[in-house]
Coordinates of C-alpha atoms in Angstrom, one line a residue:
Chain A
M4 CA 17.4 11.2 -38.2
T5 CA 19.9 9.0 -36.3
R6 CA 18.8 5.7 -34.8
Q7 CA 19.4 7.2 -31.3
N8 CA 17.3 10.2 -31.9
R9 CA 14.5 8.1 -33.3
R10 CA 14.5 5.9 -30.2
I11 CA 14.4 9.0 -27.9
L12 CA 11.5 10.4 -30.0
V13 CA 9.5 7.2 -29.9
N14 CA 10.0 7.1 -26.2
K15 CA 8.8 10.7 -25.7
V16 CA 5.7 10.1 -27.8
V17 CA 4.7 7.0 -26.0
M18 CA 5.3 8.6 -22.6
A19 CA 3.3 11.7 -23.6
L20 CA 0.4 9.5 -24.8
S21 CA 0.3 7.5 -21.5
T22 CA 0.4 10.7 -19.5
A23 CA -2.4 12.1 -21.7
A24 CA -4.4 8.9 -21.1
A25 CA -3.9 9.2 -17.4
V26 CA -4.9 12.9 -17.4
A27 CA -8.0 12.3 -19.5
G28 CA -9.1 9.4 -17.4
L29 CA -8.6 11.4 -14.2
I30 CA -10.5 14.4 -15.6
F31 CA -13.6 12.2 -16.2
L32 CA -13.4 10.6 -12.8
F33 CA -13.0 13.9 -11.0
W34 CA -15.8 15.4 -13.1
I35 CA -18.1 12.7 -11.7
I36 CA -16.9 13.3 -8.1
G37 CA -17.2 17.0 -8.6
V38 CA -20.8 16.7 -9.8
L39 CA -21.6 14.4 -6.9
F40 CA -20.3 16.8 -4.3
Y41 CA -21.8 19.9 -6.0
K42 CA -25.2 18.4 -6.4
G43 CA -25.2 16.4 -3.2
F44 CA -24.1 19.2 -0.9
G45 CA -26.5 21.6 -2.7
A46 CA -29.5 19.3 -1.9
L47 CA -28.4 18.3 1.6
N48 CA -30.3 19.7 4.6
L49 CA -31.5 18.7 8.0
D50 CA -34.9 17.7 6.8
I51 CA -33.4 14.8 4.9
F52 CA -32.5 13.2 8.2
T53 CA -35.6 14.0 10.2
Y54 CA -38.5 13.6 7.8
D55 CA -39.7 10.6 5.8
M56 CA -40.1 10.4 2.0
A57 CA -43.2 12.2 0.7
P58 CA -45.0 12.7 -2.6
P59 CA -43.6 15.6 -4.7
G60 CA -44.7 19.0 -3.6
R61 CA -45.4 18.1 0.0
E62 CA -43.0 19.6 2.5
P63 CA -41.3 19.0 4.8
S64 CA -39.9 15.7 3.4
G65 CA -36.7 13.8 3.6
L66 CA -35.1 10.4 3.4
R67 CA -35.3 9.3 7.1
N68 CA -37.1 6.0 6.3
A69 CA -34.7 5.1 3.5
L70 CA -31.7 5.9 5.7
V71 CA -33.1 3.6 8.5
G72 CA -34.0 0.9 6.0
Q73 CA -30.5 1.0 4.4
L74 CA -28.9 0.7 7.9
L75 CA -31.1 -2.2 8.8
L76 CA -30.4 -4.0 5.6
V77 CA -26.6 -3.5 5.8
L78 CA -26.5 -4.4 9.5
G79 CA -28.6 -7.5 8.9
A80 CA -26.4 -8.6 6.0
S81 CA -23.3 -8.0 8.2
F82 CA -24.8 -10.1 11.1
I83 CA -25.0 -13.1 8.7
G84 CA -22.2 -12.4 6.3
V85 CA -19.4 -11.5 8.7
P86 CA -19.5 -14.6 11.0
V87 CA -20.1 -17.0 8.2
G88 CA -17.3 -15.5 6.1
I89 CA -14.8 -15.4 9.0
L90 CA -15.6 -19.0 10.0
A91 CA -15.4 -20.3 6.5
G92 CA -12.2 -18.4 5.9
T93 CA -10.8 -19.9 9.1
Y94 CA -11.5 -23.4 7.8
L95 CA -9.7 -22.7 4.5
S96 CA -6.6 -21.3 6.2
E97 CA -6.3 -23.4 9.4
Y98 CA -7.8 -26.8 8.4
G99 CA -7.7 -26.7 4.6
G100 CA -4.1 -25.6 4.0
K101 CA -2.5 -25.3 0.6
K102 CA -2.9 -28.9 -0.5
S103 CA -6.6 -29.6 0.3
R104 CA -8.7 -30.0 -2.8
L105 CA -11.8 -28.8 -1.0
A106 CA -10.2 -25.6 0.2
R107 CA -8.8 -24.8 -3.2
L108 CA -12.2 -25.4 -4.8
I109 CA -13.9 -23.1 -2.3
R110 CA -11.3 -20.4 -2.8
D111 CA -11.8 -20.5 -6.6
I112 CA -15.6 -20.5 -6.2
S113 CA -15.4 -17.5 -3.9
D114 CA -13.2 -15.6 -6.4
I115 CA -15.9 -16.2 -9.0
M116 CA -18.8 -15.4 -6.7
M117 CA -17.1 -12.0 -5.9
S118 CA -17.6 -10.9 -9.5
T119 CA -21.0 -12.6 -10.2
P120 CA -23.5 -10.0 -11.5
S121 CA -25.4 -8.8 -8.4
I122 CA -28.6 -8.6 -10.3
V123 CA -28.5 -12.4 -10.9
I124 CA -28.1 -12.9 -7.2
G125 CA -31.2 -10.6 -6.7
A126 CA -33.1 -12.8 -9.2
F127 CA -32.0 -16.0 -7.3
V128 CA -33.1 -14.6 -3.9
Y129 CA -36.4 -13.5 -5.5
A130 CA -37.1 -17.1 -6.6
V131 CA -36.2 -18.5 -3.2
L132 CA -37.4 -15.9 -0.6
V133 CA -39.9 -13.6 -2.3
E134 CA -42.0 -15.7 -4.7
P135 CA -42.8 -18.5 -2.3
F136 CA -44.0 -16.0 0.4
G137 CA -45.9 -13.8 -2.1
H138 CA -44.4 -10.5 -1.0
F139 CA -41.1 -8.5 -1.0
S140 CA -39.4 -8.4 2.3
G141 CA -36.4 -6.9 4.2
W142 CA -35.2 -10.4 5.0
A143 CA -34.9 -11.2 1.3
G144 CA -32.8 -8.0 0.8
I145 CA -30.6 -9.0 3.7
A146 CA -30.1 -12.5 2.2
A147 CA -29.1 -11.1 -1.2
L148 CA -26.6 -8.7 0.4
A149 CA -25.2 -11.5 2.6
V150 CA -24.7 -13.8 -0.4
I151 CA -22.5 -11.0 -1.9
M152 CA -20.7 -10.4 1.4
V153 CA -19.6 -13.9 2.4
P154 CA -17.0 -14.5 -0.4
I155 CA -15.4 -11.2 0.2
V156 CA -15.0 -11.7 4.0
L157 CA -14.0 -15.3 3.4
R158 CA -11.1 -14.5 1.0
T159 CA -9.7 -11.7 3.1
T160 CA -9.9 -13.7 6.3
D161 CA -8.2 -16.6 4.6
D162 CA -5.4 -14.4 3.3
M163 CA -4.9 -12.6 6.6
L164 CA -4.8 -15.8 8.7
Q165 CA -2.2 -17.2 6.3
L166 CA 0.0 -14.2 7.0
V167 CA 0.3 -15.2 10.7
P168 CA 3.6 -17.0 11.1
G169 CA 3.4 -20.8 11.6
S170 CA 5.8 -20.5 14.5
L171 CA 3.2 -18.8 16.6
R172 CA 0.8 -21.6 16.1
E173 CA 3.5 -24.2 16.9
A174 CA 4.5 -22.3 20.0
A175 CA 1.0 -22.3 21.3
A176 CA 0.5 -25.9 20.4
A177 CA 3.7 -26.8 22.2
L178 CA 2.3 -25.3 25.3
G179 CA -0.5 -27.8 25.1
A180 CA -3.2 -25.5 23.7
P181 CA -5.9 -27.4 21.7
K182 CA -6.3 -26.3 18.1
Y183 CA -9.4 -24.2 18.6
K184 CA -7.7 -22.2 21.3
V185 CA -4.6 -21.8 19.1
I186 CA -6.9 -20.3 16.4
L187 CA -9.2 -18.2 18.6
Q188 CA -6.5 -16.8 21.0
V189 CA -3.3 -16.7 18.9
V190 CA -4.1 -16.7 15.2
F191 CA -7.1 -14.5 15.3
R192 CA -5.3 -12.0 17.6
G193 CA -2.4 -11.8 15.1
A194 CA -4.7 -11.2 12.1
K195 CA -7.2 -8.9 13.9
A196 CA -6.5 -5.7 11.9
G197 CA -6.5 -7.5 8.6
I198 CA -9.8 -9.2 9.3
L199 CA -11.4 -5.9 10.4
T200 CA -10.3 -4.3 7.2
G201 CA -11.8 -7.1 5.2
V202 CA -15.1 -6.6 7.1
L203 CA -15.1 -2.9 6.5
L204 CA -14.5 -3.2 2.8
S205 CA -17.2 -5.8 2.4
V206 CA -19.7 -3.6 4.3
A207 CA -18.8 -0.7 2.0
R208 CA -19.3 -2.9 -1.0
V209 CA -22.8 -4.2 -0.1
A210 CA -23.9 -0.7 1.1
G211 CA -23.6 0.5 -2.5
E212 CA -25.5 -2.4 -4.1
T213 CA -28.8 -1.5 -5.8
A214 CA -29.5 -4.2 -8.3
P215 CA -30.0 -7.1 -5.8
L216 CA -32.4 -5.0 -3.7
L217 CA -34.7 -3.9 -6.6
F218 CA -36.8 -7.1 -6.4
T219 CA -36.0 -8.4 -2.9
S220 CA -36.5 -5.6 -0.3
F221 CA -38.2 -3.4 -3.0
S222 CA -39.1 0.0 -1.5
N223 CA -41.5 1.5 0.9
N224 CA -42.7 5.1 1.1
F225 CA -43.4 4.9 4.8
F226 CA -41.3 4.5 7.8
S227 CA -40.9 0.8 8.6
T228 CA -38.6 -1.4 10.6
D229 CA -40.5 -4.5 9.9
L230 CA -38.1 -6.8 8.0
D231 CA -41.0 -9.1 7.0
R232 CA -42.3 -6.3 4.7
P233 CA -40.9 -4.3 1.9
I234 CA -38.4 -1.7 3.2
A235 CA -36.9 1.4 1.7
S236 CA -33.2 1.7 1.0
L237 CA -31.1 4.6 -0.1
T238 CA -29.9 2.9 -3.3
V239 CA -33.4 1.9 -4.6
T240 CA -34.7 5.3 -3.6
M241 CA -31.9 6.9 -5.7
F242 CA -32.9 4.7 -8.6
N243 CA -36.6 5.7 -8.3
Y244 CA -35.9 9.4 -7.7
A245 CA -33.4 9.8 -10.5
T246 CA -35.8 8.3 -13.0
S247 CA -38.7 10.5 -11.8
P248 CA -39.7 13.7 -13.6
Y249 CA -39.7 15.8 -10.4
E250 CA -36.9 18.3 -9.9
E251 CA -37.0 18.0 -6.1
W252 CA -36.9 14.2 -6.2
I253 CA -33.9 14.3 -8.5
D254 CA -32.1 16.7 -6.1
R255 CA -32.9 14.4 -3.2
G256 CA -31.5 11.5 -5.2
W257 CA -28.2 13.4 -5.4
A258 CA -28.3 14.0 -1.6
A259 CA -28.8 10.3 -1.1
A260 CA -25.9 9.6 -3.5
L261 CA -23.6 11.8 -1.5
I262 CA -24.5 10.3 1.8
L263 CA -23.9 6.8 0.4
A264 CA -20.6 7.8 -1.3
L265 CA -19.3 9.4 1.9
F266 CA -20.2 6.3 3.9
V267 CA -18.5 4.0 1.3
L268 CA -15.4 6.2 1.0
G269 CA -15.2 6.6 4.8
A270 CA -15.3 2.8 5.3
N271 CA -12.7 2.3 2.7
I272 CA -10.3 4.9 4.1
A273 CA -10.8 3.6 7.6
G274 CA -10.0 0.0 6.4
R275 CA -6.8 1.2 4.7
M276 CA -5.7 3.2 7.7
I277 CA -6.1 0.2 10.1
V278 CA -3.9 -2.0 7.9
R279 CA -1.3 0.8 7.5
R280 CA -1.1 1.5 11.2
K281 CA -0.6 -2.2 11.9
R282 CA 2.4 -2.2 9.5
Chain B
M3 CA -13.5 -32.0 26.6
N4 CA -11.0 -30.1 24.6
R5 CA -11.2 -32.7 21.8
A6 CA -15.0 -32.4 21.7
I7 CA -14.8 -28.6 21.3
D8 CA -12.0 -29.0 18.7
L9 CA -14.2 -31.4 16.8
I10 CA -17.2 -29.0 17.0
F11 CA -15.1 -26.0 15.9
H12 CA -13.6 -27.9 13.0
N13 CA -16.9 -29.0 11.7
T14 CA -18.6 -25.7 12.2
T15 CA -16.0 -23.9 10.1
R16 CA -16.2 -26.6 7.5
F17 CA -19.9 -26.4 7.4
F18 CA -19.8 -22.6 6.6
A19 CA -17.0 -23.1 4.1
I20 CA -19.0 -25.7 2.3
S21 CA -22.1 -23.4 2.4
V22 CA -20.3 -21.3 -0.3
L23 CA -20.4 -24.3 -2.6
I24 CA -24.0 -25.0 -1.7
V25 CA -25.0 -21.4 -2.6
L26 CA -23.3 -21.6 -6.0
V27 CA -25.0 -25.0 -6.8
A28 CA -28.3 -23.6 -5.6
L29 CA -27.8 -20.5 -7.7
F30 CA -27.4 -22.5 -10.9
A31 CA -30.2 -25.0 -10.0
V32 CA -32.8 -22.3 -9.0
L33 CA -32.1 -20.2 -12.2
F34 CA -32.3 -23.3 -14.4
N35 CA -35.5 -24.5 -12.7
E36 CA -37.2 -21.1 -13.0
A37 CA -36.0 -20.8 -16.6
K38 CA -37.3 -24.2 -17.6
P39 CA -40.7 -23.2 -18.9
A40 CA -39.2 -20.7 -21.2
M41 CA -36.5 -23.2 -22.3
D42 CA -39.2 -25.7 -23.1
A43 CA -41.3 -23.1 -25.0
F44 CA -38.5 -21.4 -27.0
G45 CA -35.5 -23.8 -26.8
L46 CA -32.1 -22.5 -27.9
D47 CA -33.8 -20.2 -30.6
F48 CA -34.4 -17.8 -27.6
V49 CA -30.7 -16.8 -28.0
V50 CA -31.2 -15.6 -31.7
N51 CA -34.8 -14.6 -31.7
S52 CA -35.1 -10.8 -31.6
K53 CA -38.8 -10.4 -31.0
W54 CA -39.8 -9.5 -27.4
A55 CA -43.5 -9.1 -27.2
P56 CA -44.9 -9.7 -23.7
N57 CA -48.5 -9.1 -24.9
M58 CA -48.2 -11.9 -27.4
E59 CA -46.3 -14.2 -25.1
I60 CA -43.3 -14.2 -27.5
F61 CA -39.9 -13.8 -26.0
G62 CA -36.6 -13.6 -27.7
G63 CA -33.4 -12.8 -25.9
F64 CA -31.3 -11.6 -28.8
P65 CA -31.7 -7.8 -28.3
A66 CA -30.7 -8.0 -24.7
I67 CA -27.8 -10.4 -25.4
Y68 CA -26.7 -8.2 -28.3
G69 CA -26.9 -5.0 -26.2
S70 CA -24.9 -6.6 -23.4
I71 CA -22.1 -7.7 -25.7
V72 CA -21.9 -4.5 -27.8
S73 CA -22.0 -2.1 -24.8
T74 CA -19.4 -4.2 -23.0
L75 CA -17.2 -4.2 -26.2
I76 CA -17.5 -0.4 -26.5
A77 CA -16.5 0.0 -22.9
M78 CA -13.5 -2.3 -23.2
L79 CA -12.3 -0.5 -26.4
I80 CA -12.4 2.8 -24.6
A81 CA -11.2 1.7 -21.1
T82 CA -8.4 -0.7 -22.0
P83 CA -5.9 1.8 -23.6
I84 CA -6.7 4.5 -21.0
A85 CA -6.3 2.0 -18.1
I86 CA -3.0 0.8 -19.5
G87 CA -1.9 4.4 -19.9
I88 CA -2.8 5.2 -16.3
A89 CA -1.0 2.0 -15.2
I90 CA 2.2 3.0 -17.1
F91 CA 2.0 6.5 -15.8
L92 CA 1.6 5.3 -12.2
S93 CA 4.2 2.5 -12.3
E94 CA 6.9 4.0 -14.5
L95 CA 6.5 7.7 -15.0
A96 CA 5.1 9.6 -12.1
P97 CA 7.4 10.5 -9.2
P98 CA 6.3 8.9 -5.8
W99 CA 4.9 12.1 -4.4
L100 CA 2.4 12.0 -7.3
A101 CA 2.0 8.2 -7.9
V102 CA 1.0 7.4 -4.3
P103 CA -1.9 9.9 -3.9
V104 CA -3.2 9.4 -7.5
G105 CA -3.0 5.6 -7.1
M106 CA -4.9 5.8 -3.8
A107 CA -7.5 8.1 -5.4
I108 CA -8.0 5.6 -8.2
E109 CA -8.5 2.7 -5.7
L110 CA -11.1 4.8 -3.8
L111 CA -12.9 5.7 -7.1
A112 CA -13.2 1.9 -7.8
A113 CA -15.3 1.7 -4.6
I114 CA -17.8 4.4 -5.6
P115 CA -21.2 2.7 -6.0
S116 CA -22.0 2.2 -9.7
I117 CA -25.4 3.8 -9.5
I118 CA -23.6 7.2 -9.1
Y119 CA -21.8 6.7 -12.4
G120 CA -25.3 5.9 -13.9
M121 CA -26.8 9.2 -12.5
W122 CA -23.9 11.2 -13.9
G123 CA -24.4 9.5 -17.3
L124 CA -28.1 10.4 -17.3
F125 CA -27.9 14.0 -16.1
Y126 CA -24.5 15.1 -17.5
L127 CA -23.2 12.8 -20.3
A128 CA -26.5 12.1 -22.1
P129 CA -27.4 15.8 -22.7
I130 CA -24.0 16.4 -24.2
L131 CA -24.2 13.4 -26.5
R132 CA -27.7 14.4 -27.5
D133 CA -26.4 17.7 -28.7
I134 CA -23.6 15.9 -30.7
W135 CA -25.5 13.0 -32.2
G136 CA -29.2 14.1 -32.0
G137 CA -31.8 11.6 -30.8
N138 CA -32.3 11.4 -27.1
G139 CA -28.7 10.8 -26.2
L140 CA -29.4 7.3 -24.8
G141 CA -28.2 4.1 -26.3
L142 CA -25.4 1.5 -26.5
M143 CA -22.7 4.2 -27.1
T144 CA -23.7 6.2 -24.0
A145 CA -24.0 3.0 -21.9
G146 CA -20.5 2.0 -23.2
I147 CA -19.0 5.3 -22.3
V148 CA -20.5 5.3 -18.8
L149 CA -19.4 1.6 -18.3
S150 CA -15.9 2.4 -19.5
I151 CA -15.5 5.2 -16.9
M152 CA -17.0 2.9 -14.2
I153 CA -14.5 0.1 -14.8
L154 CA -11.5 2.4 -15.5
P155 CA -10.4 2.7 -11.8
F156 CA -10.7 -1.1 -11.2
M157 CA -8.9 -1.9 -14.4
A158 CA -6.1 0.6 -13.9
A159 CA -5.5 -0.5 -10.3
I160 CA -5.2 -4.2 -11.1
T161 CA -3.1 -3.5 -14.3
R162 CA -0.7 -1.3 -12.2
D163 CA -0.5 -4.1 -9.6
A164 CA 0.4 -6.6 -12.3
M165 CA 3.1 -4.3 -13.8
K166 CA 4.6 -3.8 -10.4
T167 CA 5.4 -7.5 -10.1
T168 CA 8.3 -7.1 -12.6
P169 CA 11.5 -7.6 -10.6
D170 CA 13.4 -4.3 -10.5
I171 CA 16.6 -6.1 -11.4
L172 CA 15.3 -7.0 -14.8
K173 CA 14.3 -3.4 -15.5
E174 CA 17.6 -2.2 -14.2
S175 CA 19.6 -4.5 -16.4
A176 CA 17.7 -3.2 -19.5
Y177 CA 18.3 0.5 -18.4
G178 CA 21.9 -0.4 -17.8
M179 CA 22.3 -1.4 -21.4
G180 CA 21.0 2.0 -22.5
A181 CA 17.3 1.1 -23.2
T182 CA 14.8 4.0 -23.1
R183 CA 11.7 3.7 -20.8
W184 CA 9.5 2.7 -23.7
E185 CA 11.9 -0.1 -24.7
V186 CA 12.1 -1.3 -21.1
L187 CA 8.3 -1.4 -21.0
K188 CA 7.9 -3.0 -24.4
D189 CA 10.6 -5.6 -24.2
V190 CA 10.9 -6.3 -20.4
V191 CA 7.8 -5.3 -18.4
I192 CA 5.0 -6.2 -20.9
P193 CA 6.4 -9.6 -21.8
Y194 CA 6.9 -10.4 -18.1
V195 CA 3.4 -9.4 -17.0
K196 CA 1.5 -10.1 -20.2
S197 CA -0.8 -12.7 -18.8
G198 CA -1.5 -10.6 -15.8
I199 CA -2.5 -7.7 -17.9
I200 CA -4.7 -9.8 -20.1
G201 CA -6.3 -11.4 -17.0
S202 CA -7.0 -8.0 -15.5
I203 CA -8.7 -6.8 -18.7
I204 CA -10.8 -10.0 -18.9
L205 CA -11.7 -9.6 -15.2
A206 CA -12.9 -6.1 -15.8
L207 CA -14.9 -7.4 -18.8
G208 CA -16.6 -9.8 -16.5
R209 CA -17.6 -7.0 -14.2
A210 CA -18.8 -4.8 -17.1
V211 CA -21.0 -7.4 -18.7
G212 CA -23.1 -7.9 -15.5
E213 CA -23.2 -4.3 -14.5
T214 CA -26.7 -3.0 -14.0
M215 CA -27.0 0.3 -12.3
A216 CA -24.3 2.2 -14.4
V217 CA -26.2 1.4 -17.6
T218 CA -29.9 1.1 -16.7
F219 CA -30.4 4.9 -16.8
V220 CA -28.7 5.5 -20.1
M221 CA -29.6 2.5 -22.2
G222 CA -32.9 4.0 -23.4
N223 CA -34.8 0.7 -22.8
A224 CA -35.9 -0.2 -26.3
H225 CA -36.5 -3.9 -26.8
K226 CA -35.1 -4.3 -30.2
V227 CA -31.7 -4.6 -32.0
P228 CA -31.0 -0.9 -32.8
D229 CA -29.8 0.0 -36.3
S230 CA -27.2 2.2 -34.8
I231 CA -25.2 2.3 -31.5
F232 CA -26.5 5.8 -31.0
K233 CA -30.1 4.6 -30.7
P234 CA -31.9 3.3 -27.6
A235 CA -31.4 -0.4 -26.9
T236 CA -31.4 -2.8 -23.9
S237 CA -29.1 -5.3 -22.3
I238 CA -29.6 -8.4 -20.0
P239 CA -29.2 -6.6 -16.7
V240 CA -31.2 -3.6 -17.9
T241 CA -34.1 -5.8 -19.0
L242 CA -34.0 -7.6 -15.6
A243 CA -33.9 -4.4 -13.6
N244 CA -36.8 -2.8 -15.5
E245 CA -39.1 -5.7 -16.1
F246 CA -38.7 -8.1 -13.3
T247 CA -41.4 -6.6 -11.1
E248 CA -43.7 -6.2 -14.2
A249 CA -43.7 -9.8 -15.3
D250 CA -47.4 -10.7 -15.1
T251 CA -47.4 -14.1 -16.8
D252 CA -45.5 -17.3 -16.0
L253 CA -43.8 -17.4 -19.4
Y254 CA -42.7 -13.7 -19.1
Y255 CA -41.2 -14.4 -15.7
S256 CA -39.5 -17.6 -16.8
S257 CA -38.1 -15.8 -19.9
L258 CA -36.5 -13.2 -17.6
F259 CA -34.9 -16.1 -15.6
Y260 CA -33.7 -17.5 -18.9
L261 CA -31.9 -14.2 -19.5
A262 CA -30.5 -14.2 -16.0
L263 CA -29.1 -17.8 -16.5
I264 CA -27.5 -16.7 -19.8
L265 CA -25.9 -13.7 -18.0
L266 CA -24.6 -16.0 -15.2
L267 CA -23.1 -18.4 -17.7
I268 CA -21.4 -15.6 -19.7
S269 CA -19.9 -13.9 -16.6
F270 CA -19.0 -17.2 -15.0
T271 CA -17.1 -18.3 -18.1
V272 CA -15.4 -14.9 -18.5
I273 CA -14.3 -14.6 -14.9
A274 CA -13.2 -18.3 -14.7
T275 CA -11.0 -17.8 -17.8
A276 CA -9.4 -14.6 -16.4
K277 CA -8.7 -16.2 -13.0
F278 CA -7.6 -19.6 -13.9
W279 CA -6.0 -19.1 -17.3
F280 CA -4.2 -15.8 -17.0
L281 CA -4.0 -14.8 -13.4
R282 CA -3.0 -18.2 -12.0
N283 CA 0.2 -18.2 -14.0
L284 CA 1.0 -14.8 -12.6
R285 CA 0.4 -16.0 -9.0
E286 CA 2.6 -19.1 -9.5
R287 CA 5.4 -17.2 -11.1
R288 CA 5.5 -14.7 -8.2
I289 CA 6.2 -17.6 -5.7

């Protein structure tokens, strides 16, 4: 075999292998998505949205309390995490700049916090907000999700604000605007779409978290909006139902999984579309 | 007036920025404090002691630490070549009409909550593996496979992004000299983005080692070092998820925090290495 033929052959083999790897990986991923949609849509019905969780065998029953609990937890975490993240990100971009040691340290710490195991954050919040009070509570769940949310919002806000051209800031400052007005009325306006995308992605991320809720908000079989008590969530209910021996609970776990996945995917797609339209 | 508002705004934003530091310090301090009784009782032997007997008040972290490390290694061994294959396929092989939608699908799959991967593992993968290997189909190998599929989209997406940073002009000069695609990859792209790829892989490892929900269902939950990777085992996150609400004595509870602290230290080290050793070089070179 000539040298040239061998080179062409090696090239073909490697390219075939990488195509095969891509196809194999995609098959597994789409298998999972297929199962999720097949089982999820099979178990989905109107009762799920209108009735609360019930012991196996008792009909009608659904997931209404878990859906409401999930909504409260994610909204609560967003009310804390979004403003804190945006303001902290504003500091890094507008007051910290590239040279500030403090700003660089906070950026690095946030990067690490984004990948910190969420179950460790759950244990931390348990020690701070559950154990001293002697009971699980919705507030503890909200706190755990907010701790996960802040670094994500912070980093995207920081990145997005830095994309706003410096000349815009200078133009506003030259007109005599004080710095806070420059930030609130010029810089924020320029980075609006990017910040909104960051917020949507962070909401999607915390909505899918189970581990930090297991021993903070725990679960509740009854309808409750009292955040001072344990509260049901879709994810913890999925965990409890999937490990139960009851066929109908397992099916309902798949329905919960589908609702959750559709929400998370929807938020991700919306976030991407906002950025794309802006461009 | 304006100066007063400016000052307030400046300090408010700084306060929230610093709160991130405070939370991190508090995280370490609280875990350390809660783990203290177990540290005093077992010392560093906790890490190598493999006996976990809550009824006798004896706690050793080795089975959980071993399970975390082995299941993560299995996941990395499976996912790394496939993720690099997908990245090569997307950045070098696929035509744009295919690469764009497939790339987007992979990014979306990275956002699917990990508990869904765990449910698939329990109801679909475990029965198949049970038929192949016998036993109950749960264990480190099953956990490793589920984990590898869960981190695959994340790993493939960031590896592809790293590969894309190679300047086209470098690749074009190699093609211009008659190099094949593989030679361009091997001699131009990979040397150029090597540290980015290694960083991406380590970052995925950091995610995998702390992952709870994808593996809790399929680990089998046996508190010992299994004699085979096909037998039930446990890992740090799985132990925490299953036993945290059951801990009935102070020492039991404290031992779980000891495990949580070890997990935090492992993931912190891994992620910091990826970010500051490998990915920082990449960022600086791009500028």
